[in-house]
Amino acid sequence: MSESLVSNTEHNQRRIALLQAGILVLISTLLFWRVHHYVYDVASSVPDAAHAFAVPILVLILAWLRRHDLFQRIGRGSFWGVVIIVFGLFIYGISNWPFHYGYPDKVTSVIVIAGIILVTCGWRFLFRCLPLIFLILVAIPTGVRTFARLIITPETITLEVVRAALDLLPGISITLDGQDMYYLGDQGGGVIALAEPHRGAQILLAYLTICIFLTFTRIRPIWQIITLAILSIPVVLFCNFARVTLWGIITIYGNYDPLSGVPRITSAILALCLAYIIFGLFITLINSLVIEGGKTEEISLSKDNRGEQS
Amino acid sequence: MTSTSTKNQRRFFSPLFIASAVLLLVAGLGIRPAISALTKRYSKEPIDLRLSFDDFDPTQLPSFRWLPEVRGIETTLEEIETEDWFSYIYRRRTPLQGEPDLDSMIFVTYYSDPRAQIPHTPEVCYRQGGAVVRSMRQVTVPTPDLAPEIQQIEALMLHLEQGNILRILVYVLVCEGKCYPSRGDARIAIGWPGNRYTYFSKVEASTYCPPGTDPLVMEERCKLLLSETLTPLLKYHYPDLDTVRGK
């Protein structure tokens, strides 16, 4: 009877904490509705940011998958949450005046959400929410000019590797002039991905979003997370290479106009599926290799829960 | 029952929650109007060049001979979204040993908008024209003619490949009298409070590096051209520091 009363009180406390978090997030939209509007606008118009539409759904799925663990980890709120909120608001302020920085100004919404979680639900809950917070962070688009500068090296290398790969196709000769890829074959010639912005390095963050989502569908020990984070880099780069190569193959063999959307959309969808499959295979491999490690994690989680309850 | 409900109420209205709610509410209602007021009150103002770029004397560079018959970049103010610009072609007066006697170009743009984001810098801009960035690094450019105030500056050196031609380009962003090698640094300088006026200018010097030529030789030529162009720009054209500070 007394155990059930204690458990009931804890249950109530946790529900109150979640309610408080929800109310604070709602109040924060007074300041950050512009950010949400901006992300929506950019995601609607820029392919590199379109994954932002999927992120809320993925966050909800992750939250649902780990709901029991999350609920168990709700503890006492920490004063440091207020410090993080103040820090976020400060960054928001100086990103708007005297400076004019678009990206930090948007990122502060995520910092403030982290602060709210800490204030209401405590450190252990915040720690478990980090993957969700990281997913939201990836959904925030970087500035156009900053992004254009960041992708110079990956884009240049990808285009050269794709040129070499497409050049191996029978009867096809490929030349690269800057970012424009020209092909010449028995059926004639043409251009691949003419005038597409970032044609050699698009939707990189969409592949990364898939990697993050798949990684955190299970609660993993840190070493697995680090291994998968390292693996995600070659996966993202390979999928980008695959996308441009597929784009070229579809354009060449489908005789598509260089401005046609068919090769672009088809190659993007296939590359996203490829990212899912490759990273899924890596995860299956890790899971099968470390079954014992997985069991240890389950045990340690149960111990944690017992400790928290006692 | 009543006691549980009171306890729950007490828990709900905890000091941490109330403090956070008040903080977020005040921020939500107050930050945007505060930013608008601060911007209105303390925003830097645009400023014109002391001496227009139309009055830039292209013959004044000590080591370079101006080629008036060869046009530099052909563009318009609207196209490059600038307020003033010039571009001239030069040859070295006395080429060094092993240095091919090739054309070099200087391209200068000027902007004065406190909310300017600084347009694409050459490493992004020339890619859109089909160039491939082969390397990009920060270099030190000596500026003996500007000493003792400015003895050397940091600039960004680019190797751009277009077709089979290698172009060497060095550029610097001059902002409120100081030189910065990156767009990020210049943006901080534009936003940094204190000065009454703001401006920034991009100065780029470039040349070609034919096959068989040591790129370092052509890099030195670009650095010298940049340094010699900066001298008259800072001395006669850009607004002087006291005016920028509002004194």
Coordinates of C-alpha atoms in Angstrom, one line a residue:
Chain A
M1 CA 0.0 0.0 0.0
S2 CA 2.7 2.4 1.0
E3 CA 4.9 1.3 -2.0
S4 CA 2.0 2.0 -4.4
L5 CA 1.5 5.4 -2.7
V6 CA 5.2 6.3 -3.2
S7 CA 5.0 5.1 -6.8
N8 CA 1.8 7.1 -7.3
T9 CA 3.4 10.3 -5.9
E10 CA 6.5 9.8 -8.2
H11 CA 4.2 9.2 -11.1
N12 CA 2.4 12.5 -10.3
Q13 CA 5.6 14.4 -9.9
R14 CA 6.8 13.2 -13.3
R15 CA 3.5 14.1 -15.0
I16 CA 3.7 17.6 -13.4
A17 CA 7.3 18.0 -14.7
L18 CA 6.2 17.1 -18.2
L19 CA 3.3 19.5 -18.0
Q20 CA 5.7 22.2 -16.8
A21 CA 8.0 21.5 -19.7
G22 CA 5.1 21.6 -22.2
I23 CA 4.0 25.0 -20.8
L24 CA 7.5 26.5 -21.0
V25 CA 8.0 25.3 -24.5
L26 CA 4.7 26.8 -25.4
I27 CA 5.7 30.2 -23.9
S28 CA 9.1 30.0 -25.7
T29 CA 7.2 30.0 -29.0
L30 CA 6.3 33.7 -28.3
L31 CA 10.0 34.4 -29.1
F32 CA 10.8 31.6 -31.5
W33 CA 7.8 31.4 -33.7
R34 CA 9.9 33.3 -36.3
V35 CA 12.4 30.5 -36.2
H36 CA 9.7 27.9 -36.8
H37 CA 8.4 30.0 -39.7
Y38 CA 11.8 30.4 -41.2
V39 CA 12.6 26.7 -41.0
Y40 CA 9.3 25.9 -42.6
D41 CA 9.9 28.5 -45.4
V42 CA 13.4 27.2 -46.1
A43 CA 12.4 23.6 -46.0
S44 CA 9.6 24.3 -48.5
S45 CA 11.9 25.9 -51.0
V46 CA 15.5 24.5 -50.6
P47 CA 16.1 20.7 -51.2
D48 CA 19.1 20.8 -48.8
A49 CA 16.7 21.6 -45.9
A50 CA 13.6 19.5 -46.9
H51 CA 14.5 16.9 -44.3
A52 CA 13.3 19.4 -41.7
F53 CA 9.7 18.3 -42.5
A54 CA 10.5 14.7 -41.4
V55 CA 12.4 15.7 -38.2
P56 CA 9.3 16.4 -36.0
I57 CA 7.9 12.9 -37.0
L58 CA 11.3 11.2 -36.3
V59 CA 11.6 13.0 -33.0
L60 CA 8.1 11.8 -32.0
I61 CA 8.9 8.2 -33.0
L62 CA 12.2 8.3 -31.0
A63 CA 10.3 9.7 -28.0
W64 CA 7.7 7.0 -28.3
L65 CA 10.2 4.3 -28.6
R66 CA 12.0 5.3 -25.5
R67 CA 9.0 6.6 -23.6
H68 CA 9.3 4.2 -20.6
D69 CA 12.9 4.9 -20.1
L70 CA 12.4 8.7 -20.5
F71 CA 9.5 8.7 -18.0
Q72 CA 11.6 6.8 -15.5
R73 CA 14.4 9.3 -15.8
I74 CA 12.4 12.4 -15.0
G75 CA 13.8 13.8 -11.8
R76 CA 14.2 17.0 -10.0
G77 CA 14.7 20.1 -12.1
S78 CA 18.0 21.9 -12.0
F79 CA 18.8 25.5 -11.5
W80 CA 21.4 25.2 -14.3
G81 CA 18.5 25.0 -16.7
V82 CA 17.7 28.6 -16.0
V83 CA 21.4 29.4 -16.7
I84 CA 21.1 27.6 -20.1
I85 CA 17.9 29.5 -20.9
V86 CA 19.5 32.8 -20.1
F87 CA 22.6 31.8 -22.2
G88 CA 20.3 30.9 -25.1
L89 CA 18.4 34.2 -24.8
F90 CA 21.7 36.1 -24.6
I91 CA 23.0 34.4 -27.8
Y92 CA 19.6 35.2 -29.5
G93 CA 19.9 38.8 -28.5
I94 CA 23.5 39.4 -29.7
S95 CA 22.8 37.5 -32.9
N96 CA 20.3 40.1 -33.7
W97 CA 22.0 43.1 -32.3
P98 CA 24.7 44.3 -32.6
F99 CA 25.5 41.3 -34.9
H100 CA 23.4 39.9 -37.6
Y101 CA 23.8 36.2 -37.6
G102 CA 21.1 34.0 -38.9
Y103 CA 22.2 30.6 -37.8
P104 CA 23.1 31.1 -34.1
D105 CA 19.9 33.1 -33.8
K106 CA 18.0 29.9 -34.9
V107 CA 20.1 27.5 -32.9
T108 CA 19.2 29.4 -29.7
S109 CA 15.7 27.9 -29.9
V110 CA 17.2 24.5 -29.4
I111 CA 19.5 25.7 -26.5
V112 CA 16.4 27.2 -24.8
I113 CA 14.5 23.9 -25.2
A114 CA 17.4 22.0 -23.6
G115 CA 17.3 24.6 -20.7
I116 CA 13.6 24.0 -20.3
I117 CA 14.0 20.2 -20.1
L118 CA 16.7 20.6 -17.5
V119 CA 14.7 23.1 -15.4
T120 CA 11.7 20.8 -15.3
C121 CA 12.9 17.2 -15.7
G122 CA 16.5 17.2 -14.6
W123 CA 19.9 16.1 -15.9
R124 CA 19.2 12.4 -16.4
F125 CA 16.2 13.2 -18.6
L126 CA 18.1 15.8 -20.5
F127 CA 20.9 13.4 -21.2
R128 CA 18.4 10.8 -22.6
C129 CA 16.8 13.6 -24.7
L130 CA 20.1 14.6 -26.4
P131 CA 19.5 12.5 -29.5
L132 CA 16.1 14.2 -30.0
I133 CA 17.7 17.6 -29.5
F134 CA 20.5 16.7 -31.9
L135 CA 17.9 15.8 -34.5
I136 CA 16.1 19.1 -34.1
L137 CA 19.5 20.9 -34.4
V138 CA 20.2 19.1 -37.8
A139 CA 16.8 20.4 -39.0
I140 CA 17.9 24.0 -38.7
P141 CA 19.3 25.2 -42.0
T142 CA 22.7 26.9 -42.1
G143 CA 23.0 30.2 -44.0
V144 CA 23.2 30.0 -47.7
R145 CA 26.6 31.6 -48.0
T146 CA 28.1 29.6 -45.1
F147 CA 26.8 26.4 -46.5
A148 CA 28.2 27.2 -50.0
R149 CA 31.6 27.7 -48.4
L150 CA 31.5 24.6 -46.2
I151 CA 30.7 22.3 -49.1
I152 CA 33.5 23.4 -51.4
T153 CA 35.8 20.5 -50.7
P154 CA 33.2 17.6 -50.5
E155 CA 31.5 18.9 -53.6
T156 CA 34.8 19.2 -55.6
I157 CA 36.0 15.8 -54.7
T158 CA 32.5 14.2 -55.3
L159 CA 32.2 15.6 -58.8
E160 CA 35.7 14.4 -59.7
V161 CA 35.1 10.9 -58.4
V162 CA 31.7 10.8 -60.1
R163 CA 33.3 11.9 -63.4
A164 CA 35.8 9.1 -63.1
A165 CA 33.0 6.6 -62.3
L166 CA 30.8 7.6 -65.1
D167 CA 33.7 7.6 -67.5
L168 CA 33.9 3.8 -66.9
L169 CA 30.5 3.4 -68.5
P170 CA 30.8 1.7 -71.9
G171 CA 30.9 4.1 -74.8
I172 CA 30.5 7.2 -72.6
S173 CA 33.1 9.9 -72.2
I174 CA 32.7 12.5 -69.4
T175 CA 34.4 15.9 -69.1
L176 CA 34.1 18.2 -66.1
D177 CA 34.1 21.9 -66.5
G178 CA 33.9 23.5 -63.1
Q179 CA 30.7 22.0 -61.7
D180 CA 29.2 21.1 -65.1
M181 CA 29.6 17.5 -66.2
Y182 CA 29.3 16.9 -70.0
Y183 CA 28.8 13.5 -71.5
L184 CA 29.4 12.2 -75.0
G185 CA 28.2 8.8 -76.2
D186 CA 27.1 6.9 -79.3
Q187 CA 23.6 8.4 -78.9
G188 CA 24.9 12.0 -78.6
G189 CA 25.9 14.2 -75.7
G190 CA 24.5 16.5 -73.1
V191 CA 25.0 18.0 -69.6
I192 CA 24.3 16.4 -66.2
A193 CA 22.6 18.5 -63.5
L194 CA 23.1 21.8 -65.4
A195 CA 22.6 24.9 -63.1
E196 CA 21.6 22.9 -60.1
P197 CA 22.9 24.6 -56.9
H198 CA 25.2 22.4 -54.9
R199 CA 24.8 19.7 -57.5
G200 CA 27.7 17.8 -56.1
A201 CA 26.8 18.0 -52.4
Q202 CA 23.1 18.1 -51.9
I203 CA 20.9 16.8 -49.0
L204 CA 23.9 15.8 -46.9
L205 CA 22.0 16.6 -43.8
A206 CA 19.1 14.3 -44.9
Y207 CA 21.5 11.3 -44.9
L208 CA 22.8 12.4 -41.5
T209 CA 19.3 12.6 -40.2
I210 CA 18.7 9.0 -41.2
C211 CA 21.9 7.9 -39.5
I212 CA 21.0 9.8 -36.3
F213 CA 17.5 8.3 -36.3
L214 CA 18.6 4.8 -36.8
T215 CA 21.4 5.1 -34.2
F216 CA 19.0 6.2 -31.5
T217 CA 16.1 3.8 -32.2
R218 CA 17.8 1.8 -29.4
I219 CA 19.4 3.0 -26.2
R220 CA 23.1 2.2 -26.8
P221 CA 26.3 2.4 -24.8
I222 CA 28.5 5.4 -25.6
W223 CA 31.1 3.4 -27.5
Q224 CA 28.5 2.2 -30.0
I225 CA 27.2 5.7 -30.5
I226 CA 30.8 6.9 -31.2
T227 CA 31.4 4.0 -33.6
L228 CA 28.2 4.8 -35.4
A229 CA 28.9 8.5 -35.5
I230 CA 32.3 7.8 -37.1
L231 CA 30.6 5.4 -39.6
S232 CA 28.0 8.0 -40.5
I233 CA 30.6 10.2 -42.2
P234 CA 31.6 7.8 -45.0
V235 CA 28.0 6.7 -45.3
V236 CA 26.9 10.3 -45.9
L237 CA 29.7 10.9 -48.4
F238 CA 29.1 7.6 -50.2
C239 CA 25.4 8.3 -50.5
N240 CA 26.2 11.7 -51.9
F241 CA 28.5 10.1 -54.5
A242 CA 25.8 7.5 -55.3
R243 CA 23.2 10.2 -55.8
V244 CA 25.3 12.2 -58.3
T245 CA 26.3 9.0 -60.1
L246 CA 22.7 7.8 -60.3
W247 CA 21.7 11.3 -61.5
G248 CA 24.3 10.9 -64.3
I249 CA 23.3 7.4 -65.3
I250 CA 19.6 8.3 -65.4
T251 CA 20.3 11.4 -67.5
I252 CA 22.6 9.6 -69.9
Y253 CA 20.5 6.4 -70.5
G254 CA 17.1 8.1 -70.1
N255 CA 18.1 10.9 -72.5
Y256 CA 16.7 13.4 -70.1
D257 CA 16.9 17.1 -70.7
P258 CA 19.6 18.7 -68.4
L259 CA 16.9 20.7 -66.6
S260 CA 14.5 17.7 -66.1
G261 CA 13.5 17.0 -62.5
V262 CA 13.2 13.2 -63.1
P263 CA 16.9 12.3 -62.7
R264 CA 17.2 14.7 -59.7
I265 CA 14.2 13.4 -57.8
T266 CA 14.8 9.7 -58.7
S267 CA 18.4 9.8 -57.7
A268 CA 17.7 11.6 -54.4
I269 CA 15.0 9.1 -53.4
L270 CA 17.3 6.1 -54.3
A271 CA 20.2 7.7 -52.4
L272 CA 18.1 8.2 -49.3
C273 CA 17.0 4.6 -49.5
L274 CA 20.6 3.6 -49.9
A275 CA 21.5 5.6 -46.8
Y276 CA 18.8 3.8 -44.8
I277 CA 20.0 0.3 -46.1
I278 CA 23.7 0.9 -45.6
F279 CA 23.4 2.4 -42.2
G280 CA 20.8 -0.2 -41.2
L281 CA 23.3 -2.9 -42.2
F282 CA 26.0 -1.3 -40.0
I283 CA 23.6 -1.2 -37.1
T284 CA 22.5 -4.8 -37.6
L285 CA 26.2 -5.8 -37.7
I286 CA 27.0 -4.0 -34.5
N287 CA 23.9 -5.4 -32.8
S288 CA 24.8 -8.9 -33.8
L289 CA 28.4 -8.5 -32.8
V290 CA 27.8 -7.2 -29.4
I291 CA 24.8 -9.1 -28.1
E292 CA 26.6 -9.5 -24.8
G293 CA 27.2 -5.7 -24.6
G294 CA 23.5 -5.1 -25.2
K295 CA 22.5 -7.4 -22.4
T296 CA 24.9 -5.6 -20.1
E297 CA 23.3 -2.3 -21.0
E298 CA 19.8 -3.7 -20.3
I299 CA 21.0 -4.8 -16.9
S300 CA 22.7 -1.5 -16.1
L301 CA 19.5 0.3 -17.0
S302 CA 17.4 -1.8 -14.7
K303 CA 19.9 -1.2 -11.9
D304 CA 19.6 2.5 -12.6
N305 CA 15.9 2.4 -12.4
R306 CA 16.0 0.5 -9.1
G307 CA 18.5 2.9 -7.7
E308 CA 16.2 5.8 -8.7
Q309 CA 13.2 4.2 -7.2
S310 CA 14.8 3.4 -3.9
Chain B
M1 CA -7.1 14.2 -1.0
T2 CA -6.9 17.9 -0.5
S3 CA -3.4 17.6 0.9
T4 CA -2.3 15.7 -2.3
S5 CA -3.9 18.3 -4.5
T6 CA -2.2 21.1 -2.5
K7 CA 1.2 19.3 -2.7
N8 CA 0.7 18.9 -6.5
Q9 CA -0.1 22.6 -6.8
R10 CA 3.0 23.5 -4.8
R11 CA 5.1 21.3 -6.9
F12 CA 3.6 22.7 -10.1
F13 CA 4.2 26.3 -9.1
S14 CA 7.8 25.6 -8.0
P15 CA 10.2 28.6 -7.9
L16 CA 12.3 27.2 -10.7
F17 CA 9.2 26.8 -13.0
I18 CA 7.9 30.3 -12.1
A19 CA 11.3 31.9 -12.7
S20 CA 11.7 30.2 -16.1
A21 CA 8.1 31.0 -17.1
V22 CA 8.6 34.7 -16.2
L23 CA 12.0 34.8 -17.9
L24 CA 10.6 33.3 -21.1
L25 CA 7.5 35.5 -21.0
V26 CA 9.6 38.7 -20.6
A27 CA 12.0 37.5 -23.4
G28 CA 9.1 36.6 -25.7
L29 CA 7.4 40.0 -25.2
G30 CA 10.5 42.2 -24.7
I31 CA 13.5 41.0 -26.7
R32 CA 12.2 41.9 -30.2
P33 CA 11.1 45.5 -29.3
A34 CA 14.4 45.9 -27.4
I35 CA 16.4 44.8 -30.4
S36 CA 14.4 47.2 -32.6
A37 CA 15.0 50.1 -30.2
L38 CA 18.7 49.3 -30.0
T39 CA 19.0 49.0 -33.7
K40 CA 17.2 52.3 -34.2
R41 CA 19.3 54.1 -31.6
Y42 CA 22.8 52.6 -32.0
S43 CA 22.8 51.2 -35.6
K44 CA 25.9 52.2 -37.6
E45 CA 25.3 54.5 -40.5
P46 CA 26.4 54.1 -44.1
I47 CA 29.3 56.3 -45.3
D48 CA 30.6 57.3 -48.7
L49 CA 34.1 56.9 -49.9
R50 CA 36.4 59.8 -49.1
L51 CA 37.5 59.8 -52.7
S52 CA 35.4 58.0 -55.3
F53 CA 36.9 54.9 -57.0
D54 CA 36.5 56.9 -60.3
D55 CA 39.4 59.0 -59.1
F56 CA 41.6 56.1 -58.4
D57 CA 44.9 56.6 -60.2
P58 CA 45.8 53.3 -61.8
T59 CA 49.3 54.4 -62.7
Q60 CA 50.4 55.0 -59.1
L61 CA 51.4 51.4 -58.3
P62 CA 55.3 51.4 -58.0
S63 CA 55.9 47.9 -59.2
F64 CA 53.1 47.5 -61.8
R65 CA 52.4 49.1 -65.2
W66 CA 48.7 49.7 -66.0
L67 CA 47.4 48.3 -69.3
P68 CA 44.6 50.8 -70.2
E69 CA 43.9 49.0 -73.4
V70 CA 42.9 45.8 -71.6
R71 CA 39.6 45.8 -69.7
G72 CA 39.3 44.2 -66.3
I73 CA 36.1 42.6 -65.1
E74 CA 33.1 43.8 -67.0
T75 CA 30.1 44.1 -64.8
T76 CA 27.6 46.5 -63.3
L77 CA 27.0 47.9 -59.8
E78 CA 23.6 46.0 -59.8
E79 CA 25.1 42.7 -60.8
I80 CA 27.7 42.7 -58.1
E81 CA 25.4 44.5 -55.6
T82 CA 28.0 47.0 -54.7
E83 CA 28.1 50.8 -54.3
D84 CA 31.4 51.4 -56.1
W85 CA 34.0 49.3 -57.8
F86 CA 36.9 49.2 -60.2
S87 CA 39.0 46.7 -62.0
Y88 CA 42.3 47.2 -63.7
I89 CA 44.8 45.0 -65.5
Y90 CA 48.6 45.3 -64.8
R91 CA 51.9 43.9 -65.8
R92 CA 55.0 43.9 -63.7
R93 CA 57.4 46.8 -64.5
T94 CA 60.4 44.5 -64.1
P95 CA 59.5 40.9 -63.9
L96 CA 61.6 38.8 -61.6
Q97 CA 63.8 36.0 -62.9
G98 CA 61.6 33.0 -63.8
E99 CA 58.4 35.1 -63.5
P100 CA 56.3 35.1 -66.7
D101 CA 55.3 38.5 -68.0
L102 CA 51.5 37.9 -67.7
D103 CA 48.6 40.1 -67.0
S104 CA 47.5 40.6 -63.3
M105 CA 44.1 41.9 -62.3
I106 CA 43.0 44.0 -59.4
F107 CA 39.3 44.0 -58.5
V108 CA 37.9 46.2 -55.7
T109 CA 34.3 46.6 -54.5
Y110 CA 32.9 48.9 -51.8
Y111 CA 29.8 48.5 -49.6
S112 CA 28.4 50.6 -46.8
D113 CA 25.3 49.0 -45.4
P114 CA 25.1 48.2 -41.6
R115 CA 22.9 45.2 -42.3
A116 CA 25.0 43.8 -45.1
Q117 CA 25.8 40.2 -44.9
I118 CA 28.8 40.4 -47.2
P119 CA 28.1 38.8 -50.6
H120 CA 29.8 35.6 -51.8
T121 CA 33.6 35.7 -51.4
P122 CA 35.8 34.7 -54.4
E123 CA 36.1 31.0 -53.3
V124 CA 32.3 30.7 -53.7
C125 CA 31.8 33.2 -56.4
Y126 CA 34.3 31.9 -58.9
R127 CA 33.0 28.4 -58.5
Q128 CA 29.7 29.6 -59.8
G129 CA 31.6 30.7 -62.9
G130 CA 33.0 27.1 -63.3
A131 CA 36.3 27.4 -61.4
V132 CA 37.4 24.5 -59.1
V133 CA 39.0 25.6 -55.8
R134 CA 42.3 23.6 -55.6
S135 CA 43.6 25.2 -52.4
M136 CA 42.7 27.9 -49.9
R137 CA 44.9 29.1 -47.1
Q138 CA 45.6 32.2 -45.1
V139 CA 48.8 34.1 -45.9
T140 CA 50.6 37.1 -44.5
V141 CA 51.1 40.1 -46.9
P142 CA 53.7 42.7 -45.9
T143 CA 52.5 46.3 -46.3
P144 CA 55.7 48.4 -45.9
D145 CA 54.0 51.5 -47.4
L146 CA 51.4 51.4 -44.6
A147 CA 53.9 51.0 -41.8
P148 CA 54.0 51.8 -38.9
E149 CA 50.2 51.6 -38.5
I150 CA 49.8 48.4 -40.6
Q151 CA 53.0 46.5 -41.1
Q152 CA 51.4 43.3 -42.5
I153 CA 47.9 42.0 -43.1
E154 CA 46.4 38.5 -43.2
A155 CA 44.7 37.6 -46.5
L156 CA 43.2 34.5 -48.1
M157 CA 45.2 32.8 -51.0
L158 CA 43.2 30.7 -53.5
H159 CA 44.3 28.5 -56.3
L160 CA 41.4 28.2 -58.8
E161 CA 41.4 25.9 -61.8
Q162 CA 39.3 26.6 -64.8
G163 CA 39.8 24.2 -67.7
N164 CA 43.6 23.7 -67.6
I165 CA 44.4 27.2 -66.4
L166 CA 45.4 27.8 -62.8
R167 CA 44.5 31.1 -61.4
I168 CA 46.2 32.5 -58.3
L169 CA 44.0 34.9 -56.3
V170 CA 44.6 36.6 -53.0
Y171 CA 41.9 38.7 -51.3
V172 CA 41.3 40.7 -48.2
L173 CA 38.2 42.4 -46.7
V174 CA 38.8 45.9 -45.4
C175 CA 36.3 46.8 -42.8
E176 CA 36.2 50.2 -40.9
G177 CA 39.9 50.7 -41.6
K178 CA 41.1 47.2 -40.7
C179 CA 41.9 44.2 -42.9
Y180 CA 40.4 40.8 -42.4
P181 CA 41.1 37.5 -44.2
S182 CA 37.6 36.0 -43.8
R183 CA 34.0 36.8 -44.2
G184 CA 33.3 35.8 -40.6
D185 CA 35.9 38.1 -39.1
A186 CA 34.6 41.0 -41.3
R187 CA 31.0 40.4 -40.2
I188 CA 32.1 40.5 -36.5
A189 CA 33.8 43.9 -37.2
I190 CA 30.7 45.3 -39.0
G191 CA 28.5 44.4 -36.0
W192 CA 31.0 45.3 -33.3
P193 CA 29.6 48.4 -31.6
G194 CA 31.6 51.6 -31.1
N195 CA 32.1 53.2 -34.5
R196 CA 29.4 55.5 -35.8
Y197 CA 29.8 54.6 -39.5
T198 CA 30.5 51.3 -41.2
Y199 CA 31.8 50.1 -44.6
F200 CA 33.6 47.1 -46.0
S201 CA 35.5 46.6 -49.1
K202 CA 36.8 43.5 -50.9
V203 CA 40.2 43.9 -52.6
E204 CA 41.3 41.0 -54.7
A205 CA 44.5 40.6 -56.8
S206 CA 44.8 37.7 -59.3
T207 CA 47.0 36.4 -62.0
Y208 CA 47.5 33.2 -64.0
C209 CA 50.1 30.5 -63.4
P210 CA 51.1 28.9 -66.6
P211 CA 52.3 25.2 -66.5
G212 CA 55.9 24.9 -65.5
T213 CA 55.8 28.1 -63.4
D214 CA 56.3 27.9 -59.7
P215 CA 53.0 29.0 -58.2
L216 CA 54.9 30.6 -55.3
V217 CA 56.4 33.2 -57.7
M218 CA 52.9 34.1 -58.9
E219 CA 51.6 34.2 -55.3
E220 CA 54.3 36.7 -54.4
R221 CA 53.2 38.8 -57.4
C222 CA 49.6 38.8 -56.3
K223 CA 50.6 39.7 -52.7
L224 CA 52.7 42.6 -54.0
L225 CA 49.8 43.8 -56.2
L226 CA 47.4 43.6 -53.3
S227 CA 49.8 45.4 -51.0
E228 CA 50.5 48.2 -53.4
T229 CA 46.8 48.7 -54.2
L230 CA 45.8 48.8 -50.5
T231 CA 48.2 51.7 -49.9
P232 CA 46.3 54.4 -51.9
L233 CA 42.9 52.9 -51.0
L234 CA 43.5 53.2 -47.3
K235 CA 45.3 56.6 -47.6
Y236 CA 43.0 58.4 -50.0
H237 CA 39.8 56.5 -50.8
Y238 CA 38.3 54.7 -47.8
P239 CA 36.8 56.9 -45.1
D240 CA 39.4 57.9 -42.5
L241 CA 39.2 56.3 -39.1
D242 CA 38.3 59.4 -37.2
T243 CA 35.3 60.0 -39.4
V244 CA 34.3 56.3 -39.1
R245 CA 34.5 56.7 -35.3
G246 CA 32.3 59.8 -35.5
K247 CA 34.9 62.2 -34.1

